[in-house]
mmCIF file of N, CA and C in Angstrom:
data_model
loop_
_atom_site.group_PDB
_atom_site.id
_atom_site.type_symbol
_atom_site.label_atom_id
_atom_site.label_comp_id
_atom_site.label_asym_id
_atom_site.label_seq_id
_atom_site.Cartn_x
_atom_site.Cartn_y
_atom_site.Cartn_z
ATOM 1 N N MET W 1 -17.133 13.679 31.931
ATOM 2 C CA MET W 1 -16.069 13.227 31.075
ATOM 3 C C MET W 1 -15.681 14.372 30.138
ATOM 4 N N LYS W 2 -14.385 14.568 30.000
ATOM 5 C CA LYS W 2 -13.875 15.596 29.117
ATOM 6 C C LYS W 2 -12.850 14.957 28.187
ATOM 7 N N LEU W 3 -13.045 15.170 26.891
ATOM 8 C CA LEU W 3 -12.114 14.605 25.922
ATOM 9 C C LEU W 3 -10.874 15.477 25.829
ATOM 10 N N SER W 4 -9.732 14.826 25.647
ATOM 11 C CA SER W 4 -8.484 15.555 25.457
ATOM 12 C C SER W 4 -8.335 15.933 23.983
ATOM 13 N N THR W 5 -7.262 16.629 23.671
ATOM 14 C CA THR W 5 -7.001 16.974 22.272
ATOM 15 C C THR W 5 -6.771 15.718 21.441
ATOM 16 N N LYS W 6 -6.298 14.654 22.068
ATOM 17 C CA LYS W 6 -6.118 13.397 21.318
ATOM 18 C C LYS W 6 -7.434 12.952 20.704
ATOM 19 N N GLY W 7 -8.482 12.927 21.492
ATOM 20 C CA GLY W 7 -9.788 12.497 21.001
ATOM 21 C C GLY W 7 -10.371 13.478 19.999
ATOM 22 N N ARG W 8 -10.258 14.766 20.297
ATOM 23 C CA ARG W 8 -10.838 15.777 19.410
ATOM 24 C C ARG W 8 -10.115 15.837 18.071
ATOM 25 N N TYR W 9 -8.802 15.958 18.098
ATOM 26 C CA TYR W 9 -8.055 16.053 16.845
ATOM 27 C C TYR W 9 -8.045 14.728 16.087
ATOM 28 N N GLY W 10 -8.007 13.626 16.814
ATOM 29 C CA GLY W 10 -8.032 12.317 16.158
ATOM 30 C C GLY W 10 -9.341 12.071 15.428
ATOM 31 N N LEU W 11 -10.441 12.478 16.036
ATOM 32 C CA LEU W 11 -11.746 12.340 15.391
ATOM 33 C C LEU W 11 -11.819 13.249 14.163
ATOM 34 N N GLN W 12 -11.319 14.472 14.287
ATOM 35 C CA GLN W 12 -11.285 15.379 13.144
ATOM 36 C C GLN W 12 -10.438 14.801 12.016
ATOM 37 N N ALA W 13 -9.310 14.185 12.369
ATOM 38 C CA ALA W 13 -8.443 13.578 11.354
ATOM 39 C C ALA W 13 -9.158 12.437 10.637
ATOM 40 N N MET W 14 -9.920 11.645 11.375
ATOM 41 C CA MET W 14 -10.656 10.545 10.750
ATOM 42 C C MET W 14 -11.715 11.079 9.786
ATOM 43 N N VAL W 15 -12.399 12.150 10.162
ATOM 44 C CA VAL W 15 -13.381 12.747 9.255
ATOM 45 C C VAL W 15 -12.658 13.287 8.022
ATOM 46 N N ASP W 16 -11.538 13.958 8.237
ATOM 47 C CA ASP W 16 -10.763 14.505 7.133
ATOM 48 C C ASP W 16 -10.336 13.396 6.162
ATOM 49 N N ILE W 17 -9.835 12.309 6.692
ATOM 50 C CA ILE W 17 -9.426 11.182 5.846
ATOM 51 C C ILE W 17 -10.638 10.630 5.098
ATOM 52 N N GLY W 18 -11.752 10.511 5.782
ATOM 53 C CA GLY W 18 -12.970 10.020 5.134
ATOM 54 C C GLY W 18 -13.454 10.921 4.021
ATOM 55 N N VAL W 19 -13.274 12.220 4.178
ATOM 56 C CA VAL W 19 -13.717 13.180 3.170
ATOM 57 C C VAL W 19 -12.749 13.235 1.992
ATOM 58 N N TYR W 20 -11.457 13.310 2.277
ATOM 59 C CA TYR W 20 -10.469 13.599 1.232
ATOM 60 C C TYR W 20 -9.737 12.383 0.670
ATOM 61 N N ALA W 21 -9.872 11.222 1.299
ATOM 62 C CA ALA W 21 -9.138 10.042 0.820
ATOM 63 C C ALA W 21 -10.062 9.006 0.207
ATOM 64 N N LYS W 22 -11.066 9.461 -0.506
ATOM 65 C CA LYS W 22 -12.015 8.514 -1.088
ATOM 66 C C LYS W 22 -11.420 7.753 -2.266
ATOM 67 N N GLU W 23 -10.586 8.403 -3.039
ATOM 68 C CA GLU W 23 -10.037 7.757 -4.235
ATOM 69 C C GLU W 23 -8.532 7.593 -4.201
ATOM 70 N N LYS W 24 -7.871 8.205 -3.217
ATOM 71 C CA LYS W 24 -6.420 8.071 -3.111
ATOM 72 C C LYS W 24 -6.018 8.303 -1.664
ATOM 73 N N HIS W 25 -4.821 7.860 -1.338
ATOM 74 C CA HIS W 25 -4.282 8.114 -0.002
ATOM 75 C C HIS W 25 -3.941 9.597 0.101
ATOM 76 N N ILE W 26 -4.101 10.158 1.311
ATOM 77 C CA ILE W 26 -3.757 11.570 1.488
ATOM 78 C C ILE W 26 -2.622 11.699 2.495
ATOM 79 N N SER W 27 -1.818 12.721 2.302
ATOM 80 C CA SER W 27 -0.627 12.903 3.127
ATOM 81 C C SER W 27 -0.978 13.455 4.506
ATOM 82 N N LEU W 28 -0.113 13.126 5.438
ATOM 83 C CA LEU W 28 -0.250 13.646 6.793
ATOM 84 C C LEU W 28 -0.135 15.173 6.770
ATOM 85 N N LYS W 29 0.722 15.687 5.931
ATOM 86 C CA LYS W 29 0.910 17.135 5.825
ATOM 87 C C LYS W 29 -0.388 17.832 5.419
ATOM 88 N N SER W 30 -1.100 17.268 4.442
ATOM 89 C CA SER W 30 -2.348 17.912 4.003
ATOM 90 C C SER W 30 -3.420 17.850 5.087
ATOM 91 N N ILE W 31 -3.460 16.760 5.827
ATOM 92 C CA ILE W 31 -4.420 16.652 6.938
ATOM 93 C C ILE W 31 -4.080 17.706 7.997
ATOM 94 N N ALA W 32 -2.802 17.791 8.351
ATOM 95 C CA ALA W 32 -2.353 18.740 9.370
ATOM 96 C C ALA W 32 -2.664 20.178 8.964
ATOM 97 N N GLU W 33 -2.487 20.495 7.701
ATOM 98 C CA GLU W 33 -2.774 21.850 7.218
ATOM 99 C C GLU W 33 -4.261 22.166 7.329
ATOM 100 N N ARG W 34 -5.109 21.235 6.919
ATOM 101 C CA ARG W 34 -6.549 21.485 6.995
ATOM 102 C C ARG W 34 -7.037 21.609 8.429
ATOM 103 N N LEU W 35 -6.452 20.806 9.321
ATOM 104 C CA LEU W 35 -6.885 20.825 10.716
ATOM 105 C C LEU W 35 -6.168 21.892 11.540
ATOM 106 N N ASP W 36 -5.113 22.468 10.969
ATOM 107 C CA ASP W 36 -4.287 23.445 11.679
ATOM 108 C C ASP W 36 -3.733 22.832 12.964
ATOM 109 N N VAL W 37 -3.145 21.638 12.802
ATOM 110 C CA VAL W 37 -2.572 20.868 13.904
ATOM 111 C C VAL W 37 -1.134 20.531 13.531
ATOM 112 N N SER W 38 -0.288 20.431 14.520
ATOM 113 C CA SER W 38 1.099 20.055 14.299
ATOM 114 C C SER W 38 1.182 18.682 13.617
ATOM 115 N N GLU W 39 2.012 18.605 12.598
ATOM 116 C CA GLU W 39 2.183 17.341 11.881
ATOM 117 C C GLU W 39 2.748 16.261 12.811
ATOM 118 N N ASN W 40 3.655 16.647 13.713
ATOM 119 C CA ASN W 40 4.250 15.685 14.651
ATOM 120 C C ASN W 40 3.200 15.122 15.609
ATOM 121 N N TYR W 41 2.321 15.986 16.102
ATOM 122 C CA TYR W 41 1.266 15.537 17.011
ATOM 123 C C TYR W 41 0.286 14.625 16.275
ATOM 124 N N LEU W 42 -0.080 15.034 15.077
ATOM 125 C CA LEU W 42 -1.005 14.240 14.282
ATOM 126 C C LEU W 42 -0.421 12.865 13.961
ATOM 127 N N GLU W 43 0.877 12.817 13.754
ATOM 128 C CA GLU W 43 1.547 11.537 13.476
ATOM 129 C C GLU W 43 1.370 10.560 14.634
ATOM 130 N N GLN W 44 1.430 11.055 15.854
ATOM 131 C CA GLN W 44 1.220 10.206 17.038
ATOM 132 C C GLN W 44 -0.205 9.655 17.071
ATOM 133 N N LEU W 45 -1.168 10.495 16.735
ATOM 134 C CA LEU W 45 -2.563 10.067 16.748
ATOM 135 C C LEU W 45 -2.834 9.041 15.650
ATOM 136 N N ILE W 46 -2.306 9.312 14.466
ATOM 137 C CA ILE W 46 -2.496 8.400 13.333
ATOM 138 C C ILE W 46 -1.854 7.048 13.630
ATOM 139 N N ALA W 47 -0.726 7.048 14.340
ATOM 140 C CA ALA W 47 -0.080 5.778 14.707
ATOM 141 C C ALA W 47 -1.010 4.923 15.565
ATOM 142 N N LEU W 48 -1.726 5.548 16.504
ATOM 143 C CA LEU W 48 -2.693 4.812 17.329
ATOM 144 C C LEU W 48 -3.845 4.279 16.482
ATOM 145 N N LEU W 49 -4.328 5.112 15.571
ATOM 146 C CA LEU W 49 -5.438 4.707 14.701
ATOM 147 C C LEU W 49 -5.009 3.565 13.777
ATOM 148 N N LYS W 50 -3.789 3.636 13.313
ATOM 149 C CA LYS W 50 -3.267 2.572 12.436
ATOM 150 C C LYS W 50 -3.080 1.269 13.224
ATOM 151 N N LYS W 51 -2.536 1.381 14.420
ATOM 152 C CA LYS W 51 -2.318 0.206 15.272
ATOM 153 C C LYS W 51 -3.636 -0.519 15.543
ATOM 154 N N ASN W 52 -4.720 0.242 15.655
ATOM 155 C CA ASN W 52 -6.031 -0.334 15.932
ATOM 156 C C ASN W 52 -6.855 -0.578 14.671
ATOM 157 N N LYS W 53 -6.161 -0.582 13.536
ATOM 158 C CA LYS W 53 -6.748 -0.945 12.244
ATOM 159 C C LYS W 53 -7.932 -0.067 11.826
ATOM 160 N N LEU W 54 -7.818 1.227 12.118
ATOM 161 C CA LEU W 54 -8.832 2.176 11.672
ATOM 162 C C LEU W 54 -8.382 2.913 10.416
ATOM 163 N N VAL W 55 -7.074 3.029 10.220
ATOM 164 C CA VAL W 55 -6.523 3.611 8.999
ATOM 165 C C VAL W 55 -5.418 2.698 8.476
ATOM 166 N N THR W 56 -5.140 2.837 7.184
ATOM 167 C CA THR W 56 -4.017 2.141 6.573
ATOM 168 C C THR W 56 -3.121 3.196 5.931
ATOM 169 N N SER W 57 -1.891 2.808 5.677
ATOM 170 C CA SER W 57 -0.968 3.759 5.074
ATOM 171 C C SER W 57 -0.144 3.093 3.986
ATOM 172 N N ILE W 58 0.339 3.937 3.094
ATOM 173 C CA ILE W 58 1.263 3.523 2.039
ATOM 174 C C ILE W 58 2.405 4.527 2.058
ATOM 175 N N ARG W 59 3.629 4.027 1.981
ATOM 176 C CA ARG W 59 4.804 4.908 1.953
ATOM 177 C C ARG W 59 5.090 5.350 0.528
ATOM 178 N N GLY W 60 5.850 6.408 0.424
ATOM 179 C CA GLY W 60 6.317 6.851 -0.882
ATOM 180 C C GLY W 60 5.653 8.126 -1.353
ATOM 181 N N ALA W 61 6.042 8.546 -2.549
ATOM 182 C CA ALA W 61 5.574 9.818 -3.115
ATOM 183 C C ALA W 61 4.052 9.869 -3.251
ATOM 184 N N GLN W 62 3.438 8.779 -3.612
ATOM 185 C CA GLN W 62 1.981 8.740 -3.756
ATOM 186 C C GLN W 62 1.308 8.148 -2.521
ATOM 187 N N GLY W 63 2.072 8.064 -1.445
ATOM 188 C CA GLY W 63 1.579 7.440 -0.226
ATOM 189 C C GLY W 63 0.697 8.351 0.600
ATOM 190 N N GLY W 64 0.348 7.854 1.748
ATOM 191 C CA GLY W 64 -0.500 8.603 2.667
ATOM 192 C C GLY W 64 -1.431 7.664 3.398
ATOM 193 N N TYR W 65 -2.559 8.203 3.811
ATOM 194 C CA TYR W 65 -3.500 7.463 4.649
ATOM 195 C C TYR W 65 -4.872 7.376 4.015
ATOM 196 N N THR W 66 -5.553 6.298 4.357
ATOM 197 C CA THR W 66 -6.943 6.108 3.965
ATOM 198 C C THR W 66 -7.628 5.301 5.080
ATOM 199 N N LEU W 67 -8.937 5.268 5.078
ATOM 200 C CA LEU W 67 -9.669 4.481 6.071
ATOM 201 C C LEU W 67 -9.430 2.994 5.834
ATOM 202 N N ALA W 68 -9.314 2.235 6.904
ATOM 203 C CA ALA W 68 -9.098 0.789 6.792
ATOM 204 C C ALA W 68 -10.389 0.044 6.470
ATOM 205 N N ARG W 69 -11.525 0.639 6.823
ATOM 206 C CA ARG W 69 -12.843 0.066 6.538
ATOM 207 C C ARG W 69 -13.735 1.184 6.019
ATOM 208 N N THR W 70 -14.912 0.816 5.584
ATOM 209 C CA THR W 70 -15.834 1.862 5.147
ATOM 210 C C THR W 70 -16.231 2.712 6.356
ATOM 211 N N ALA W 71 -16.499 3.974 6.102
ATOM 212 C CA ALA W 71 -16.833 4.912 7.174
ATOM 213 C C ALA W 71 -18.102 4.495 7.913
ATOM 214 N N LYS W 72 -19.022 3.844 7.219
ATOM 215 C CA LYS W 72 -20.256 3.424 7.903
ATOM 216 C C LYS W 72 -19.999 2.275 8.876
ATOM 217 N N ASP W 73 -18.854 1.601 8.743
ATOM 218 C CA ASP W 73 -18.509 0.491 9.626
ATOM 219 C C ASP W 73 -17.580 0.888 10.770
ATOM 220 N N ILE W 74 -17.309 2.180 10.895
ATOM 221 C CA ILE W 74 -16.456 2.678 11.977
ATOM 222 C C ILE W 74 -17.311 3.574 12.871
ATOM 223 N N SER W 75 -17.380 3.232 14.145
ATOM 224 C CA SER W 75 -18.178 4.056 15.060
ATOM 225 C C SER W 75 -17.294 5.128 15.699
ATOM 226 N N ILE W 76 -17.925 6.213 16.089
ATOM 227 C CA ILE W 76 -17.219 7.282 16.785
ATOM 228 C C ILE W 76 -16.672 6.751 18.106
ATOM 229 N N GLY W 77 -17.408 5.861 18.746
ATOM 230 C CA GLY W 77 -16.948 5.256 19.994
ATOM 231 C C GLY W 77 -15.650 4.494 19.822
ATOM 232 N N GLU W 78 -15.551 3.752 18.733
ATOM 233 C CA GLU W 78 -14.332 2.994 18.465
ATOM 234 C C GLU W 78 -13.134 3.938 18.309
ATOM 235 N N ILE W 79 -13.336 5.028 17.616
ATOM 236 C CA ILE W 79 -12.268 6.007 17.420
ATOM 237 C C ILE W 79 -11.872 6.634 18.754
ATOM 238 N N LEU W 80 -12.856 7.094 19.517
ATOM 239 C CA LEU W 80 -12.555 7.766 20.783
ATOM 240 C C LEU W 80 -11.895 6.833 21.792
ATOM 241 N N ARG W 81 -12.356 5.593 21.891
ATOM 242 C CA ARG W 81 -11.728 4.659 22.826
ATOM 243 C C ARG W 81 -10.308 4.315 22.398
ATOM 244 N N THR W 82 -10.057 4.278 21.080
ATOM 245 C CA THR W 82 -8.699 4.041 20.592
ATOM 246 C C THR W 82 -7.770 5.149 21.062
ATOM 247 N N LEU W 83 -8.244 6.373 21.009
ATOM 248 C CA LEU W 83 -7.404 7.525 21.324
ATOM 249 C C LEU W 83 -7.399 7.894 22.803
ATOM 250 N N GLU W 84 -8.518 7.729 23.468
ATOM 251 C CA GLU W 84 -8.664 8.193 24.846
ATOM 252 C C GLU W 84 -8.618 7.072 25.883
ATOM 253 N N GLY W 85 -8.854 5.846 25.462
ATOM 254 C CA GLY W 85 -9.035 4.775 26.426
ATOM 255 C C GLY W 85 -10.509 4.719 26.807
ATOM 256 N N SER W 86 -10.786 4.217 27.976
ATOM 257 C CA SER W 86 -12.168 4.094 28.437
ATOM 258 C C SER W 86 -12.845 5.460 28.496
ATOM 259 N N LEU W 87 -14.126 5.490 28.184
ATOM 260 C CA LEU W 87 -14.910 6.718 28.281
ATOM 261 C C LEU W 87 -15.710 6.762 29.585
ATOM 262 N N ALA W 88 -15.405 5.857 30.490
ATOM 263 C CA ALA W 88 -16.111 5.792 31.776
ATOM 264 C C ALA W 88 -15.779 7.035 32.607
ATOM 265 N N PRO W 89 -16.759 7.536 33.362
ATOM 266 C CA PRO W 89 -16.536 8.751 34.147
ATOM 267 C C PRO W 89 -15.704 8.539 35.410
ATOM 268 N N THR W 90 -15.563 7.302 35.864
ATOM 269 C CA THR W 90 -14.782 7.012 37.070
ATOM 270 C C THR W 90 -13.921 5.773 36.841
ATOM 271 N N ASP W 91 -12.831 5.674 37.599
ATOM 272 C CA ASP W 91 -11.941 4.518 37.480
ATOM 273 C C ASP W 91 -12.645 3.212 37.822
ATOM 274 N N CYS W 92 -13.555 3.276 38.780
ATOM 275 C CA CYS W 92 -14.195 2.034 39.229
ATOM 276 C C CYS W 92 -15.217 1.495 38.223
ATOM 277 N N THR W 93 -15.573 2.285 37.205
ATOM 278 C CA THR W 93 -16.519 1.794 36.209
ATOM 279 C C THR W 93 -15.851 1.513 34.859
ATOM 280 N N CYS W 94 -14.523 1.626 34.831
ATOM 281 C CA CYS W 94 -13.790 1.275 33.601
ATOM 282 C C CYS W 94 -13.776 -0.235 33.449
ATOM 283 N N GLU W 95 -13.812 -0.677 32.208
ATOM 284 C CA GLU W 95 -13.674 -2.106 31.966
ATOM 285 C C GLU W 95 -12.275 -2.513 32.412
ATOM 286 N N GLY W 96 -12.211 -3.479 33.319
ATOM 287 C CA GLY W 96 -10.925 -3.923 33.852
ATOM 288 C C GLY W 96 -10.306 -2.902 34.792
ATOM 289 N N GLY W 97 -11.088 -1.919 35.199
ATOM 290 C CA GLY W 97 -10.584 -0.859 36.064
ATOM 291 C C GLY W 97 -10.511 -1.274 37.519
ATOM 292 N N LYS W 98 -9.990 -0.362 38.315
ATOM 293 C CA LYS W 98 -9.871 -0.606 39.746
ATOM 294 C C LYS W 98 -11.255 -0.666 40.380
ATOM 295 N N HIS W 99 -11.392 -1.542 41.314
ATOM 296 C CA HIS W 99 -12.641 -1.607 42.082
ATOM 297 C C HIS W 99 -12.293 -1.255 43.524
ATOM 298 N N CYS W 100 -12.994 -0.293 44.028
ATOM 299 C CA CYS W 100 -12.708 0.117 45.399
ATOM 300 C C CYS W 100 -13.285 -0.904 46.381
ATOM 301 N N GLU W 101 -12.833 -0.812 47.598
ATOM 302 C CA GLU W 101 -13.280 -1.757 48.633
ATOM 303 C C GLU W 101 -14.751 -1.588 48.971
ATOM 304 N N ARG W 102 -15.344 -0.450 48.624
ATOM 305 C CA ARG W 102 -16.751 -0.193 48.908
ATOM 306 C C ARG W 102 -17.642 -0.575 47.725
ATOM 307 N N ASN W 103 -17.100 -1.268 46.774
ATOM 308 C CA ASN W 103 -17.794 -1.597 45.532
ATOM 309 C C ASN W 103 -19.179 -2.183 45.757
ATOM 310 N N THR W 104 -19.300 -3.121 46.670
ATOM 311 C CA THR W 104 -20.581 -3.809 46.869
ATOM 312 C C THR W 104 -21.600 -2.960 47.623
ATOM 313 N N ARG W 105 -21.155 -1.921 48.300
ATOM 314 C CA ARG W 105 -22.093 -1.077 49.060
ATOM 315 C C ARG W 105 -22.017 0.391 48.632
ATOM 316 N N CYS W 106 -21.499 0.646 47.440
ATOM 317 C CA CYS W 106 -21.370 2.018 46.948
ATOM 318 C C CYS W 106 -22.701 2.474 46.361
ATOM 319 N N VAL W 107 -23.284 3.470 46.960
ATOM 320 C CA VAL W 107 -24.602 3.944 46.538
ATOM 321 C C VAL W 107 -24.518 4.755 45.230
ATOM 322 N N THR W 108 -23.361 5.308 44.904
ATOM 323 C CA THR W 108 -23.252 6.134 43.698
ATOM 324 C C THR W 108 -22.775 5.361 42.474
ATOM 325 N N ARG W 109 -22.253 4.177 42.661
ATOM 326 C CA ARG W 109 -21.738 3.401 41.528
ATOM 327 C C ARG W 109 -22.773 3.209 40.410
ATOM 328 N N PRO W 110 -24.042 2.900 40.722
ATOM 329 C CA PRO W 110 -25.027 2.761 39.637
ATOM 330 C C PRO W 110 -25.182 4.029 38.787
ATOM 331 N N VAL W 111 -25.000 5.188 39.395
ATOM 332 C CA VAL W 111 -25.068 6.441 38.642
ATOM 333 C C VAL W 111 -23.930 6.487 37.631
ATOM 334 N N TRP W 112 -22.713 6.198 38.079
ATOM 335 C CA TRP W 112 -21.538 6.232 37.184
ATOM 336 C C TRP W 112 -21.667 5.189 36.081
ATOM 337 N N GLU W 113 -22.228 4.043 36.406
ATOM 338 C CA GLU W 113 -22.422 3.007 35.388
ATOM 339 C C GLU W 113 -23.432 3.451 34.329
ATOM 340 N N LYS W 114 -24.508 4.122 34.771
ATOM 341 C CA LYS W 114 -25.507 4.617 33.815
ATOM 342 C C LYS W 114 -24.914 5.710 32.923
ATOM 343 N N ILE W 115 -24.101 6.573 33.490
ATOM 344 C CA ILE W 115 -23.434 7.607 32.693
ATOM 345 C C ILE W 115 -22.500 6.953 31.678
ATOM 346 N N ARG W 116 -21.694 6.005 32.126
ATOM 347 C CA ARG W 116 -20.785 5.278 31.228
ATOM 348 C C ARG W 116 -21.556 4.608 30.097
ATOM 349 N N ASP W 117 -22.621 3.906 30.443
ATOM 350 C CA ASP W 117 -23.410 3.193 29.432
ATOM 351 C C ASP W 117 -24.069 4.167 28.459
ATOM 352 N N GLY W 118 -24.550 5.295 28.982
ATOM 353 C CA GLY W 118 -25.173 6.297 28.121
ATOM 354 C C GLY W 118 -24.183 6.895 27.130
ATOM 355 N N ILE W 119 -23.009 7.239 27.609
ATOM 356 C CA ILE W 119 -21.965 7.779 26.728
ATOM 357 C C ILE W 119 -21.612 6.759 25.652
ATOM 358 N N ASN W 120 -21.372 5.521 26.062
ATOM 359 C CA ASN W 120 -21.005 4.488 25.091
ATOM 360 C C ASN W 120 -22.114 4.233 24.082
ATOM 361 N N ASP W 121 -23.359 4.237 24.539
ATOM 362 C CA ASP W 121 -24.485 4.037 23.616
ATOM 363 C C ASP W 121 -24.537 5.145 22.565
ATOM 364 N N VAL W 122 -24.319 6.373 22.995
ATOM 365 C CA VAL W 122 -24.368 7.504 22.059
ATOM 366 C C VAL W 122 -23.240 7.418 21.048
ATOM 367 N N VAL W 123 -21.999 7.301 21.510
ATOM 368 C CA VAL W 123 -20.867 7.325 20.568
ATOM 369 C C VAL W 123 -20.798 6.069 19.704
ATOM 370 N N ASP W 124 -21.295 4.955 20.218
ATOM 371 C CA ASP W 124 -21.325 3.738 19.400
ATOM 372 C C ASP W 124 -22.451 3.763 18.382
ATOM 373 N N GLY W 125 -23.428 4.628 18.610
ATOM 374 C CA GLY W 125 -24.560 4.739 17.698
ATOM 375 C C GLY W 125 -24.346 5.734 16.564
ATOM 376 N N ILE W 126 -23.180 6.362 16.524
ATOM 377 C CA ILE W 126 -22.871 7.328 15.464
ATOM 378 C C ILE W 126 -21.730 6.772 14.635
ATOM 379 N N SER W 127 -21.958 6.687 13.336
ATOM 380 C CA SER W 127 -20.890 6.190 12.458
ATOM 381 C C SER W 127 -20.051 7.356 11.950
ATOM 382 N N LEU W 128 -18.849 7.057 11.569
ATOM 383 C CA LEU W 128 -17.983 8.055 10.953
ATOM 384 C C LEU W 128 -18.635 8.614 9.697
ATOM 385 N N GLN W 129 -19.366 7.774 8.983
ATOM 386 C CA GLN W 129 -20.047 8.225 7.766
ATOM 387 C C GLN W 129 -21.030 9.353 8.054
ATOM 388 N N GLU W 130 -21.691 9.305 9.192
ATOM 389 C CA GLU W 130 -22.625 10.367 9.546
ATOM 390 C C GLU W 130 -21.911 11.712 9.672
ATOM 391 N N LEU W 131 -20.726 11.719 10.273
ATOM 392 C CA LEU W 131 -19.969 12.967 10.395
ATOM 393 C C LEU W 131 -19.462 13.447 9.039
ATOM 394 N N ILE W 132 -19.052 12.502 8.207
ATOM 395 C CA ILE W 132 -18.607 12.858 6.854
ATOM 396 C C ILE W 132 -19.768 13.476 6.080
ATOM 397 N N ASP W 133 -20.934 12.854 6.172
ATOM 398 C CA ASP W 133 -22.119 13.390 5.492
ATOM 399 C C ASP W 133 -22.463 14.785 6.012
ATOM 400 N N ASP W 134 -22.376 14.971 7.333
ATOM 401 C CA ASP W 134 -22.655 16.283 7.923
ATOM 402 C C ASP W 134 -21.664 17.321 7.406
ATOM 403 N N TYR W 135 -20.397 16.971 7.363
ATOM 404 C CA TYR W 135 -19.371 17.895 6.878
ATOM 405 C C TYR W 135 -19.632 18.274 5.423
ATOM 406 N N GLU W 136 -19.942 17.272 4.609
ATOM 407 C CA GLU W 136 -20.164 17.533 3.188
ATOM 408 C C GLU W 136 -21.443 18.315 2.942
ATOM 409 N N SER W 137 -22.416 18.200 3.828
ATOM 410 C CA SER W 137 -23.671 18.929 3.642
ATOM 411 C C SER W 137 -23.563 20.402 4.035
ATOM 412 N N ILE W 138 -22.506 20.756 4.741
ATOM 413 C CA ILE W 138 -22.317 22.148 5.150
ATOM 414 C C ILE W 138 -22.219 23.041 3.924
ATOM 415 N N GLY W 139 -21.701 22.491 2.838
ATOM 416 C CA GLY W 139 -21.693 23.262 1.599
ATOM 417 C C GLY W 139 -20.318 23.676 1.181
ATOM 418 N N ASP W 140 -20.063 24.963 1.184
ATOM 419 C CA ASP W 140 -18.842 25.511 0.625
ATOM 420 C C ASP W 140 -17.634 25.134 1.472
ATOM 421 N N ASN W 141 -16.920 24.116 1.037
ATOM 422 C CA ASN W 141 -15.698 23.688 1.707
ATOM 423 C C ASN W 141 -14.474 24.175 0.944
ATOM 424 N N SER W 142 -14.652 25.165 0.078
ATOM 425 C CA SER W 142 -13.594 25.589 -0.813
ATOM 426 C C SER W 142 -12.421 26.247 -0.088
ATOM 427 N N CYS W 143 -12.621 26.704 1.123
ATOM 428 C CA CYS W 143 -11.513 27.351 1.813
ATOM 429 C C CYS W 143 -10.467 26.329 2.241
ATOM 430 N N ASN W 144 -10.800 25.056 2.135
ATOM 431 C CA ASN W 144 -9.881 23.950 2.431
ATOM 432 C C ASN W 144 -9.465 23.899 3.900
ATOM 433 N N LYS W 145 -10.104 24.647 4.739
ATOM 434 C CA LYS W 145 -9.861 24.535 6.182
ATOM 435 C C LYS W 145 -10.956 23.666 6.761
ATOM 436 N N PHE W 146 -10.606 22.949 7.771
ATOM 437 C CA PHE W 146 -11.493 21.970 8.367
ATOM 438 C C PHE W 146 -11.870 22.456 9.750
ATOM 439 N N TYR W 147 -13.111 22.858 9.944
ATOM 440 C CA TYR W 147 -13.523 23.384 11.240
ATOM 441 C C TYR W 147 -14.510 22.455 11.904
ATOM 442 N N MET W 148 -14.283 22.220 13.171
ATOM 443 C CA MET W 148 -15.196 21.435 13.985
ATOM 444 C C MET W 148 -15.344 22.102 15.312
#
């Protein structure tokens, strides 16, 4: 499984929001600057996150984005599935995915299912708060650039 830029940049944006929007909403422009990502592209990702109730927004001069729930209540898996869809390694092991005609006698299907379950267990076992804590423990964040 390989994550696209949607998953990578979207996860970085969620960490950024968790770090910088603790007491106020932060602008899309400031997130884009820290991540060095196009504001237009980031807007598409944030729209998906908002639709899935992971972030909230306020319009206006003091507007911007903040987390919809506490960071400890948001799993990395939830974020990645919102942005990427299923994390299953094959179409036949996706939830609601296609099942091939050899499904009942496929000798490799159990392998793909174990990989899918392992990936989901790992990403569901990591909270957004853990990444925020890791970022903040790095120390000198004064350069205001966000590297992952």
